[in-house]
PDB file of C-alpha atoms in Angstrom:
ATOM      1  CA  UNK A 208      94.553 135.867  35.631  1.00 55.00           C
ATOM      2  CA  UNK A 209      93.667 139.675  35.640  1.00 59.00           C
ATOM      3  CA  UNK A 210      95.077 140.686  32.533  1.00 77.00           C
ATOM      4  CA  UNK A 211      91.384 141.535  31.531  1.00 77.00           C
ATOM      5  CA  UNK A 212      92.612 143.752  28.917  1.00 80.00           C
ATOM      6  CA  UNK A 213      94.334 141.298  26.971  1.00 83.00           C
ATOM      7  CA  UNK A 214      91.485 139.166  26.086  1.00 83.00           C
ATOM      8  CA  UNK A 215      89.691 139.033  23.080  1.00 87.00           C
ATOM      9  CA  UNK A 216      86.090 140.228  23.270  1.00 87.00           C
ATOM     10  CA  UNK A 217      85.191 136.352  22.686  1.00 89.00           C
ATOM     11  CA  UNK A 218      87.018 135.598  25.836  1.00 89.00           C
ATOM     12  CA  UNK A 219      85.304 137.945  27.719  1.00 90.00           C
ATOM     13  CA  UNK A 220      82.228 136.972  26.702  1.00 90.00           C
ATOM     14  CA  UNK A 221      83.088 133.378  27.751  1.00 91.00           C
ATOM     15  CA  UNK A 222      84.217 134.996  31.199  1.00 91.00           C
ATOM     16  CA  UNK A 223      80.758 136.558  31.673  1.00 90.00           C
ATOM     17  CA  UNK A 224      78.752 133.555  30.617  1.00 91.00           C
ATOM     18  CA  UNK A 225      80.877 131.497  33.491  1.00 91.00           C
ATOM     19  CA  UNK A 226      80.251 133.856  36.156  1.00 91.00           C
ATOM     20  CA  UNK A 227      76.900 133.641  35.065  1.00 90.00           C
ATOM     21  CA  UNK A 228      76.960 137.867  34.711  1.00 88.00           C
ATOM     22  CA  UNK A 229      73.760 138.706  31.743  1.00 87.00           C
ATOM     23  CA  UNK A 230      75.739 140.828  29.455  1.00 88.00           C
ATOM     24  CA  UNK A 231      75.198 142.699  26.026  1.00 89.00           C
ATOM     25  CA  UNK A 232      77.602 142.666  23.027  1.00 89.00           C
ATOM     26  CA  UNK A 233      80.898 143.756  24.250  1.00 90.00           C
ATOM     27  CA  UNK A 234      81.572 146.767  22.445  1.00 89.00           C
ATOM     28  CA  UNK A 235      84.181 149.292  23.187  1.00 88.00           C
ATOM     29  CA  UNK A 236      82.218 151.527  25.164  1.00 89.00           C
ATOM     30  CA  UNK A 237      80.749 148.086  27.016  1.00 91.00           C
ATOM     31  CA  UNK A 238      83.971 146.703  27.452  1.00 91.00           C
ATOM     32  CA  UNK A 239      84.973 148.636  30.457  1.00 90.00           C
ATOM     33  CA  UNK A 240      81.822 147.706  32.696  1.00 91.00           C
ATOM     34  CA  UNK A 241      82.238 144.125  31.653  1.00 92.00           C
ATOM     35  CA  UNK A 242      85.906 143.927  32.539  1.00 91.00           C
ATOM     36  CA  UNK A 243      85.500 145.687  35.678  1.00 92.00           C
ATOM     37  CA  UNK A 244      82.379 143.434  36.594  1.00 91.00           C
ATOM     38  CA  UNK A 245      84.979 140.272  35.627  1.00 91.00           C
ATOM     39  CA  UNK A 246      87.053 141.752  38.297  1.00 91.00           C
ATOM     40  CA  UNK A 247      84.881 141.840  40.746  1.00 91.00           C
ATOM     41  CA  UNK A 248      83.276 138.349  40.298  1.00 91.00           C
ATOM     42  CA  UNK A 249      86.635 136.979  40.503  1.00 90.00           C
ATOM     43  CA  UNK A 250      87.136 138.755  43.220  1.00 90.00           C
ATOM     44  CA  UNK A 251      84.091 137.937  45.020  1.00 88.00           C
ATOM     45  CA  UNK A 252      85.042 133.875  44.224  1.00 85.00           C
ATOM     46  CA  UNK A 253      88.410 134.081  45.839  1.00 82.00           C
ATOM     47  CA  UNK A 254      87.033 135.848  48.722  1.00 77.00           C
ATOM     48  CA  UNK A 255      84.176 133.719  49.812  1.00 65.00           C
ATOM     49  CA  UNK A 256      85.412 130.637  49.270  1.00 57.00           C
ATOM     50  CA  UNK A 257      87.453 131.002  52.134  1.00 56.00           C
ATOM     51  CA  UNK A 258      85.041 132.184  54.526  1.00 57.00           C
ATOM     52  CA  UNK A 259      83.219 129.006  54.793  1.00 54.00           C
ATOM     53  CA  UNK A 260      87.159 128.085  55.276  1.00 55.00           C
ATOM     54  CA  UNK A 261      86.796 129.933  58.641  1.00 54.00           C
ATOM     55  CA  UNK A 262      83.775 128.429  59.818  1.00 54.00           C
ATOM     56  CA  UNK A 263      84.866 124.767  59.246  1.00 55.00           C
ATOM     57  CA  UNK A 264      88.395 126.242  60.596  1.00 53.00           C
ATOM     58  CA  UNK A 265      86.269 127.070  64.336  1.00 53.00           C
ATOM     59  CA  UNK A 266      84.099 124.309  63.884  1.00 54.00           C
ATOM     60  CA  UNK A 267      87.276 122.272  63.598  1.00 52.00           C
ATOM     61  CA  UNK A 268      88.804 123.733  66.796  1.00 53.00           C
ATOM     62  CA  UNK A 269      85.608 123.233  69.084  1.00 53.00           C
ATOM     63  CA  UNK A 270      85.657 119.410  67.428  1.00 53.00           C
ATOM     64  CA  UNK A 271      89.398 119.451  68.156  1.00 52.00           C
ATOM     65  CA  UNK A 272      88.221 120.037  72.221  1.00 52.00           C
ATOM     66  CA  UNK A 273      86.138 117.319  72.133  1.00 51.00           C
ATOM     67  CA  UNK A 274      88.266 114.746  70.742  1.00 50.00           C
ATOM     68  CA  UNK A 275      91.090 115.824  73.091  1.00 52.00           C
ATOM     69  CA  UNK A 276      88.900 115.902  76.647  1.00 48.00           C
ATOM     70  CA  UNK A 277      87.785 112.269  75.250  1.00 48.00           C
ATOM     71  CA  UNK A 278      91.066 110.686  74.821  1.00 50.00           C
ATOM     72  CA  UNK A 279      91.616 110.035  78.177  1.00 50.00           C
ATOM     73  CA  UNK A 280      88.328 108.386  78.620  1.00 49.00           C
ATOM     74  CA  UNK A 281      88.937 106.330  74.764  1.00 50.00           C
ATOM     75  CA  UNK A 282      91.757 105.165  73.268  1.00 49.00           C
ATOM     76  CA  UNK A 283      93.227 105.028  70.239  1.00 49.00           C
ATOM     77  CA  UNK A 284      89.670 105.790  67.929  1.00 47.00           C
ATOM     78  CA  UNK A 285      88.819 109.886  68.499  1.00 49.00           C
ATOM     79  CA  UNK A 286      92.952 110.909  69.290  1.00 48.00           C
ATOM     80  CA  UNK A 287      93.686 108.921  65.670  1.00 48.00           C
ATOM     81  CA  UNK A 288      91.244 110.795  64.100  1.00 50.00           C
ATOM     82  CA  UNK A 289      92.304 114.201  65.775  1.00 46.00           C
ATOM     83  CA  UNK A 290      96.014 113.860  63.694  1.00 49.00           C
ATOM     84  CA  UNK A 291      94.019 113.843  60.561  1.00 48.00           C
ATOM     85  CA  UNK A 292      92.712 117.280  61.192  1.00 49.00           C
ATOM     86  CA  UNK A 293      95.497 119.402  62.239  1.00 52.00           C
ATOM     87  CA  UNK A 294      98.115 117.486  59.593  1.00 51.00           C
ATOM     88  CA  UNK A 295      95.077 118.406  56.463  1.00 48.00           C
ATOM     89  CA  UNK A 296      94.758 122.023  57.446  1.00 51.00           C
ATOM     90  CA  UNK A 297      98.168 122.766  56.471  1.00 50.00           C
ATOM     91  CA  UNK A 298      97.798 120.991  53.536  1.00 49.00           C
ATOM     92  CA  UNK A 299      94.809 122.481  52.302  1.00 50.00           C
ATOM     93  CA  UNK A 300      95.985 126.101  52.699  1.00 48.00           C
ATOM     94  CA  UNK A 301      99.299 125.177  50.401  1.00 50.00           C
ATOM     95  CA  UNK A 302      96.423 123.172  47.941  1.00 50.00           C
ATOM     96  CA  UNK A 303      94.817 126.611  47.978  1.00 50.00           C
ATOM     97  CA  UNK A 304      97.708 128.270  46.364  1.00 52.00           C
ATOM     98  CA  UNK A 305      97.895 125.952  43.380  1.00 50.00           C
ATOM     99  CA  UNK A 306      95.378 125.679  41.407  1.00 53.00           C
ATOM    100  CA  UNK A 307      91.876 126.397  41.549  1.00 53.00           C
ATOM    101  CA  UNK A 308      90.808 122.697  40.227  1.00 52.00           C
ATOM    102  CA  UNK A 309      92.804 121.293  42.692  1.00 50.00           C
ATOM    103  CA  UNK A 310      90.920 123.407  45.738  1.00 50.00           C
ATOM    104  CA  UNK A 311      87.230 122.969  44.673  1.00 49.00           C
ATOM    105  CA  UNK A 312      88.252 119.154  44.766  1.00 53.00           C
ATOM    106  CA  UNK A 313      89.700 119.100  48.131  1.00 50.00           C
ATOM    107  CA  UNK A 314      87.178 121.352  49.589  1.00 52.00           C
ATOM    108  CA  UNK A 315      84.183 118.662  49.291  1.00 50.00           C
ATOM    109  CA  UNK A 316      86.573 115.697  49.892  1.00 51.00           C
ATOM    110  CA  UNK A 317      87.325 118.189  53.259  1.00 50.00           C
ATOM    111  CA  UNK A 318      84.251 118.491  53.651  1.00 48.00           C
ATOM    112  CA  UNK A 319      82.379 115.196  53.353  1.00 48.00           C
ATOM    113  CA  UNK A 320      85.868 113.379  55.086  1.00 51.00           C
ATOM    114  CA  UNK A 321      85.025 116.134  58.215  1.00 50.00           C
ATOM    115  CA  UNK A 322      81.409 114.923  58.212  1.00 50.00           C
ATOM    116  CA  UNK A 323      81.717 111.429  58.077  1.00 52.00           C
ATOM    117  CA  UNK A 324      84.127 111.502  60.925  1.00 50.00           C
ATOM    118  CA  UNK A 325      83.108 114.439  63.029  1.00 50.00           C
ATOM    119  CA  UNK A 326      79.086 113.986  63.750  1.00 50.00           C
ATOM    120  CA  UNK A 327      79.421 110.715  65.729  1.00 51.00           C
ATOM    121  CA  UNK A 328      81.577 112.855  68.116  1.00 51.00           C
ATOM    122  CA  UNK A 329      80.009 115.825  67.597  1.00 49.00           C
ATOM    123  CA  UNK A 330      76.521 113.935  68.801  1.00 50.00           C
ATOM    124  CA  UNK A 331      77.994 111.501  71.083  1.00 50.00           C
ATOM    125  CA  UNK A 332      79.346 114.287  73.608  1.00 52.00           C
ATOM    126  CA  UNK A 333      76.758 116.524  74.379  1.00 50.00           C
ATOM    127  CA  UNK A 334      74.048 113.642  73.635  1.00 49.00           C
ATOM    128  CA  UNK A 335      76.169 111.671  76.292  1.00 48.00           C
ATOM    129  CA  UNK A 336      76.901 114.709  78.665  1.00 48.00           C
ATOM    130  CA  UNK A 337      72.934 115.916  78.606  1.00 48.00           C
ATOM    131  CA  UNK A 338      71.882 112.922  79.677  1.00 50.00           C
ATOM    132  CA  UNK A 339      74.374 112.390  82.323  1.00 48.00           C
ATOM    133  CA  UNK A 340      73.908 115.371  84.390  1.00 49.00           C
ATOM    134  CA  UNK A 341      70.090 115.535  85.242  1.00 48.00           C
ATOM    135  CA  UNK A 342      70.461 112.119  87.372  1.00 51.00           C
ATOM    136  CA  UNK A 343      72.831 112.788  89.918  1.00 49.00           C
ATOM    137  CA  UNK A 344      70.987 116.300  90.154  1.00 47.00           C
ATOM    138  CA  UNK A 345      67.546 115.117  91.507  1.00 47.00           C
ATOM    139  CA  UNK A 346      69.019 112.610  93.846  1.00 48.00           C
ATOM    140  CA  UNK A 347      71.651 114.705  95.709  1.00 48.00           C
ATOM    141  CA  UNK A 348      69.416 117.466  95.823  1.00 46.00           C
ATOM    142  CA  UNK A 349      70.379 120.881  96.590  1.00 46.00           C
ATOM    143  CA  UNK A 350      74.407 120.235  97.393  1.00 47.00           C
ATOM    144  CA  UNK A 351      75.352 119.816  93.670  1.00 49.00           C
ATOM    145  CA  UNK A 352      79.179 120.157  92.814  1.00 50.00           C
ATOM    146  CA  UNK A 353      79.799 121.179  89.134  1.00 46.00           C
ATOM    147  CA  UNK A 354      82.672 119.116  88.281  1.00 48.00           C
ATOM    148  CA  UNK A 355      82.745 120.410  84.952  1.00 48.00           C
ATOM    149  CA  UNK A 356      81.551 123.615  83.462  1.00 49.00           C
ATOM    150  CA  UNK A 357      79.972 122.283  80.112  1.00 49.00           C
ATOM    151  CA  UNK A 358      77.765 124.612  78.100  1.00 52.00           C
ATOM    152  CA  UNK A 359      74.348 124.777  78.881  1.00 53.00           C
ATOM    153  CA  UNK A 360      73.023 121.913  76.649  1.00 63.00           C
ATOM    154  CA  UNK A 361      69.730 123.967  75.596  1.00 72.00           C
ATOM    155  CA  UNK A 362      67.425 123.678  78.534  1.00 76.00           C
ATOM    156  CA  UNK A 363      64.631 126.332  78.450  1.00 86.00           C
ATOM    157  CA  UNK A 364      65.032 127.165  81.960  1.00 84.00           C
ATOM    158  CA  UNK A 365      68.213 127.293  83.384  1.00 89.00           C
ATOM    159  CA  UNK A 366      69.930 125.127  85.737  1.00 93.00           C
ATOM    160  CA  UNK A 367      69.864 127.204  88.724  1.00 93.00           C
ATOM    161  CA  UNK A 368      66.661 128.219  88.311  1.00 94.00           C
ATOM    162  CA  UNK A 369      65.318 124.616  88.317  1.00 94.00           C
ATOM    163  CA  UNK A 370      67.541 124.511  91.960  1.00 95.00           C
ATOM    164  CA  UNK A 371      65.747 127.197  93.032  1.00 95.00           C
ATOM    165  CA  UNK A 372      62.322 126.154  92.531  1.00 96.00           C
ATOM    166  CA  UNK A 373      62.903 122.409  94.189  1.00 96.00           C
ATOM    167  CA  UNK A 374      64.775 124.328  97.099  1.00 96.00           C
ATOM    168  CA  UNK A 375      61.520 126.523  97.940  1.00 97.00           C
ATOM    169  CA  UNK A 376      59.070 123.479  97.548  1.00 97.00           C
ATOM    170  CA  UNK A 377      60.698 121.000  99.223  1.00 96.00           C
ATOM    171  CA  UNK A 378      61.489 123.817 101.908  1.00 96.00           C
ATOM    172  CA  UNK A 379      57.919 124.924 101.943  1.00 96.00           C
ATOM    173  CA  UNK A 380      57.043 121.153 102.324  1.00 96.00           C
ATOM    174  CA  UNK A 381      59.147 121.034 105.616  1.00 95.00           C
ATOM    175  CA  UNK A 382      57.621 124.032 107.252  1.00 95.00           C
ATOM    176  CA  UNK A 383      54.435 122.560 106.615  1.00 95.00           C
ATOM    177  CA  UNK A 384      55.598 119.523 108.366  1.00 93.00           C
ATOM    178  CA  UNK A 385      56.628 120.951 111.062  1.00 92.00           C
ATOM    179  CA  UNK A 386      54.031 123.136 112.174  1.00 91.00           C
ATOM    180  CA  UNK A 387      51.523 119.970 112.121  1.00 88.00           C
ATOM    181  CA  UNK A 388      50.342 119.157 115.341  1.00 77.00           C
ATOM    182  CA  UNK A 389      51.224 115.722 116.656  1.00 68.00           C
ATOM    183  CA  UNK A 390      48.804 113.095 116.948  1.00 64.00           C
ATOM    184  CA  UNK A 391      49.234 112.049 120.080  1.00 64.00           C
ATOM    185  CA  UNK A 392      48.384 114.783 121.885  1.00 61.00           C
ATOM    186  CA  UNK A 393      44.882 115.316 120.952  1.00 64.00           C
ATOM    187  CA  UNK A 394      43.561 119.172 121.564  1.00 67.00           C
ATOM    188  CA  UNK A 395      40.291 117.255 122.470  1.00 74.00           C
ATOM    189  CA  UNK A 396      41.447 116.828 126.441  1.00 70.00           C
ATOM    190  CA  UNK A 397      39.012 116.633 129.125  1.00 74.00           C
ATOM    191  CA  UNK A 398      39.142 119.052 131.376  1.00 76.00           C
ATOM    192  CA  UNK A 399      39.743 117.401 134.631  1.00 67.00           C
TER     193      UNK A 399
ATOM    194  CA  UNK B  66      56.141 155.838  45.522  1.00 44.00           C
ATOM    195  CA  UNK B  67      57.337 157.014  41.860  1.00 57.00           C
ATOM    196  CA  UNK B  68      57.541 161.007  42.168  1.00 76.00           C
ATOM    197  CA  UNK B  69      58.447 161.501  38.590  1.00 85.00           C
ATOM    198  CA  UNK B  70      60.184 165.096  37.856  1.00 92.00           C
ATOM    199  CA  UNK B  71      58.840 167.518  35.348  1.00 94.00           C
ATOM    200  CA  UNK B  72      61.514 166.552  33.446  1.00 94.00           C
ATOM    201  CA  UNK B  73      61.487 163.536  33.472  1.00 95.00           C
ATOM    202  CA  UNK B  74      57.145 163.457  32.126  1.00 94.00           C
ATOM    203  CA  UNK B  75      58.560 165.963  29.374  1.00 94.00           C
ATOM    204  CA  UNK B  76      61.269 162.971  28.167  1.00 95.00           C
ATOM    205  CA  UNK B  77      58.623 160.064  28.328  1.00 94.00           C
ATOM    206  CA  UNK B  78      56.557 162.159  26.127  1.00 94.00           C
ATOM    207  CA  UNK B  79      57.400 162.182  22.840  1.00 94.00           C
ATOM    208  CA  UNK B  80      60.346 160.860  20.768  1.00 95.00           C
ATOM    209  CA  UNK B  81      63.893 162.049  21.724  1.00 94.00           C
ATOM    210  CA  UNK B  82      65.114 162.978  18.483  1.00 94.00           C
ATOM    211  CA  UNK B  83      67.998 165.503  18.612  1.00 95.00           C
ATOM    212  CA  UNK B  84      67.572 165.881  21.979  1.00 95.00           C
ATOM    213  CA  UNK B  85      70.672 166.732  24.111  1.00 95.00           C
ATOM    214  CA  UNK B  86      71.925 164.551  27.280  1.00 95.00           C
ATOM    215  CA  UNK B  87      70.713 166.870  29.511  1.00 94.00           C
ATOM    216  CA  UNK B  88      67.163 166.464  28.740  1.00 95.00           C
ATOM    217  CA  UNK B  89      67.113 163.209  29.872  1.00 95.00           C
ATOM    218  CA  UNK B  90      66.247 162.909  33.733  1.00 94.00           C
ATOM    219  CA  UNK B  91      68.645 162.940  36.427  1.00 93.00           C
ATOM    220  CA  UNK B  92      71.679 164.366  34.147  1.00 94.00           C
ATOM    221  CA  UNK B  93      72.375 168.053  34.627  1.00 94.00           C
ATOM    222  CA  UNK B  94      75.258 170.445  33.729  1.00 94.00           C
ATOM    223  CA  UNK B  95      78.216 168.801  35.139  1.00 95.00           C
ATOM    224  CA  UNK B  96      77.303 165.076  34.370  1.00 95.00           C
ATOM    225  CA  UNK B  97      75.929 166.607  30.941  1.00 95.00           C
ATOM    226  CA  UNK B  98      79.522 167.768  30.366  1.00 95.00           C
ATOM    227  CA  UNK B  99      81.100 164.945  31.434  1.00 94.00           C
ATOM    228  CA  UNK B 100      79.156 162.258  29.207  1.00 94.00           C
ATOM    229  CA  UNK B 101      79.601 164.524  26.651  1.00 94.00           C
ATOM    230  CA  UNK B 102      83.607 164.744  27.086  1.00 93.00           C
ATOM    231  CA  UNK B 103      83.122 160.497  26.340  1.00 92.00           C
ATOM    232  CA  UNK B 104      81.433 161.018  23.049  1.00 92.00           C
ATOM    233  CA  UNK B 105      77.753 160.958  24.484  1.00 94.00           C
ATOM    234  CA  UNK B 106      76.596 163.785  23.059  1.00 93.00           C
ATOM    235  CA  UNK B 107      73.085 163.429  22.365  1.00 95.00           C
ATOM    236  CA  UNK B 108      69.933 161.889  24.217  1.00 95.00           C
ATOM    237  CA  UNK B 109      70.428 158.854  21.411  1.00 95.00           C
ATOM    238  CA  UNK B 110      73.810 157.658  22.305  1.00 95.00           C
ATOM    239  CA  UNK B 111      72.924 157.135  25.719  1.00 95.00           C
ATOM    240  CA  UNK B 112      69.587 155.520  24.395  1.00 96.00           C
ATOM    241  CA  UNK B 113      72.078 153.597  22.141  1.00 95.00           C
ATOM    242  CA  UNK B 114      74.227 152.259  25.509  1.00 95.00           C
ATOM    243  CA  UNK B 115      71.300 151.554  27.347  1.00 95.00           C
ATOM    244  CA  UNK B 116      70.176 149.170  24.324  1.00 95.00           C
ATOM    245  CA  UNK B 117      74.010 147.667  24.035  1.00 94.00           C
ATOM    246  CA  UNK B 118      73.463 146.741  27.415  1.00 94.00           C
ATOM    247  CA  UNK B 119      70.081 145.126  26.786  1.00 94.00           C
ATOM    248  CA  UNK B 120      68.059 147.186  28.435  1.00 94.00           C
ATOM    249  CA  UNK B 121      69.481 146.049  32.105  1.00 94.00           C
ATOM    250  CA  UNK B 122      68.468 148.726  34.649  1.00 94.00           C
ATOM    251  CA  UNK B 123      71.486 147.581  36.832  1.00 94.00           C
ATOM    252  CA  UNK B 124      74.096 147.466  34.256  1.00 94.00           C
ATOM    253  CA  UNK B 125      73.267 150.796  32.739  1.00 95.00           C
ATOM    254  CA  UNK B 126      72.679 152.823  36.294  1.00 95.00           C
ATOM    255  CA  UNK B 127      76.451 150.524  36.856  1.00 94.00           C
ATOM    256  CA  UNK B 128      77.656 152.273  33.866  1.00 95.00           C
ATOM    257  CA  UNK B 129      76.553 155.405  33.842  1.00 95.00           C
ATOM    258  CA  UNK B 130      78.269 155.770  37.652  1.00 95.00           C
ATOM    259  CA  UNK B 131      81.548 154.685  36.565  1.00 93.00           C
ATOM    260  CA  UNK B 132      81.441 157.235  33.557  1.00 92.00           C
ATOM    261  CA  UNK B 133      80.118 160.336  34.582  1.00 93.00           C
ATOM    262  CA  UNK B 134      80.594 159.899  38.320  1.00 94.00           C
ATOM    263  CA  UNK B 135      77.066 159.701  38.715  1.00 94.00           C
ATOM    264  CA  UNK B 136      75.163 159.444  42.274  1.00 94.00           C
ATOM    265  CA  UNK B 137      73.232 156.287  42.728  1.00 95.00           C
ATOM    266  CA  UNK B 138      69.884 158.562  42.496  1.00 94.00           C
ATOM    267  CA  UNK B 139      70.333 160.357  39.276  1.00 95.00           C
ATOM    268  CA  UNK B 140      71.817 157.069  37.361  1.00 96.00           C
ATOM    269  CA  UNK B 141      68.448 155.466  38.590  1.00 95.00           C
ATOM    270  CA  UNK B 142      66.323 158.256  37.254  1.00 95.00           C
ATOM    271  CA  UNK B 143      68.364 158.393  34.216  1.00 95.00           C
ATOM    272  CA  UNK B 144      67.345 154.781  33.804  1.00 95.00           C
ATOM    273  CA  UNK B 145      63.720 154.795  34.671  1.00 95.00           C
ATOM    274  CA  UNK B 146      63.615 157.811  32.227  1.00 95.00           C
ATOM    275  CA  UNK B 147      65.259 155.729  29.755  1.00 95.00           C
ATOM    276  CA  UNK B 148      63.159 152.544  30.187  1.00 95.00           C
ATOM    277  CA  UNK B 149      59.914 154.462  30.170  1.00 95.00           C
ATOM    278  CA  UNK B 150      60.981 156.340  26.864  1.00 96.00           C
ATOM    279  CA  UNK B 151      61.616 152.385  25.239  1.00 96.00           C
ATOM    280  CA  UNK B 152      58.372 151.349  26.962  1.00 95.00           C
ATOM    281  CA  UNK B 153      56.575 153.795  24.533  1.00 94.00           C
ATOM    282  CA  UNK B 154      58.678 154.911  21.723  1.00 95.00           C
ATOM    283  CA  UNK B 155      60.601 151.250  21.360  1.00 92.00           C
TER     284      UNK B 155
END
């Protein structure tokens, strides 16, 4: 497709206008620029088009760790869905190759297949691990075992922190308790 | 923060005319040569490609850098010379 030079002027003037580049006549002493600015557009396309690529490509593998830690927990649902994604990567990389038409079609139909399947699991797990944590925390107080290192699921203060500050009230509580005189022995005695 | 150049005031003055390339702002000797060597000759043809490319500040400062091998600060004089000139004379 870069045999710029070949065109006709009309062509290139039909280039321009799809790349949406504001142009002048294309004269010979124009027709350099506007070829070179052609190249660079089409350049530009084929580069960042695959870029977001990358991002649903990571998105896809931190997806790809959910689904897997769930399938012990659920059946056949999230590990049937996880096939899907590595057997349409594959195939959208050769789709990529082929035709242009061909990749601006899969990339929604990517795209809108990843959403409709991904956000219930994307929002189910940390939704479902957020809410699960804080419980056993306040009733076992200080002797918490992590039994799984999860990301912090966007507290403003941190975890430990929050340990820290119960540890030093409930300790300061205790000191206080202790140092209370006991009733029974009243300081009011008779001296005998 | 427009510091214009001596020069530059002395080209937004009046008409170009037969002026040479080098009167216009930002182009010196070597460029001067080198526009020259492409057929730009005179003030006018350059006034000519600015037009061709409708008067576009980027495309023209674009242009100019790919032919003469201009530095980004002398193709955007040459331009603000140029636009100033059409702002008047045009």
């Amino acid at each position: 497709m870069a045999t710029l030079g070949n065109k006709s002027d009309q062509e290139i003037r039909e280039l321009l206008d799809e790349y949406g580049i504001k142009h002048g006549p294309i004269v010979n002493t124009t027709r350099a620029l506007y070829e070179k600015k052609l190249r660079e557009a089409m350049a530009k396309n084929n580069v960042t088009k695959p870029s977001p690529d990358k991002t649903f490509y990571r998105e896809e593998q931190e997806e790809v760790t959910y689904v897997t830690y769930r399938t012990p927990v659920m059946s056949a649902g999230p590990s049937g869905d996880g096939k899907p994604y590595m057997r349409s990567r594959p195939e959208y990389s050769e789709r990529d190759f082929v035709d242009d038409k061909l990749y601006s079609r899969s990339r929604p139909e990517y795209s809108s297949r990843r959403q409709y399947v991904d956000e219930p699991h994307v929002y189910n797990t940390p939704s479902s691990s957020s809410y699960s944590k804080p419980t056993p925390v306040v009733k076992s107080g200080g002797g918490v075992v992590e039994e799984e290192k999860t990301e912090s699921s966007g507290r403003l203060i941190p975890l430990w922190i929050q340990f820290l500050v119960f540890l030093i009230v409930a300790g300061f509580l205790y000191f206080i308790f202790i140092n209370m005189e006991s009733a029974e022995s009243s300081p009011f005695n008779r001296i005998q | 923060m427009s510091t214009t150049s001596q020069k530059h005031r002395d080209f937004v003055a009046e008409p170009m005319g037969d002026k040479p390339v080098t009167a216009l702002s930002g182009i010196g000797e070597v460029l001067g040569k080198k526009l020259e060597e492409q057929g730009f000759d005179k003030a006018f043809a350059v006034l000519g490609q600015y037009l061709l490319l409708r008067k576009d500040g980027e495309l023209f400062t674009e242009w100019l850098k790919d032919t003469s091998g201009a530095n980004s600060r002398n193709a955007a004089s040459c331009s603000q010379c140029l636009r100033e000139w059409c702002d008047s004379f045009l």
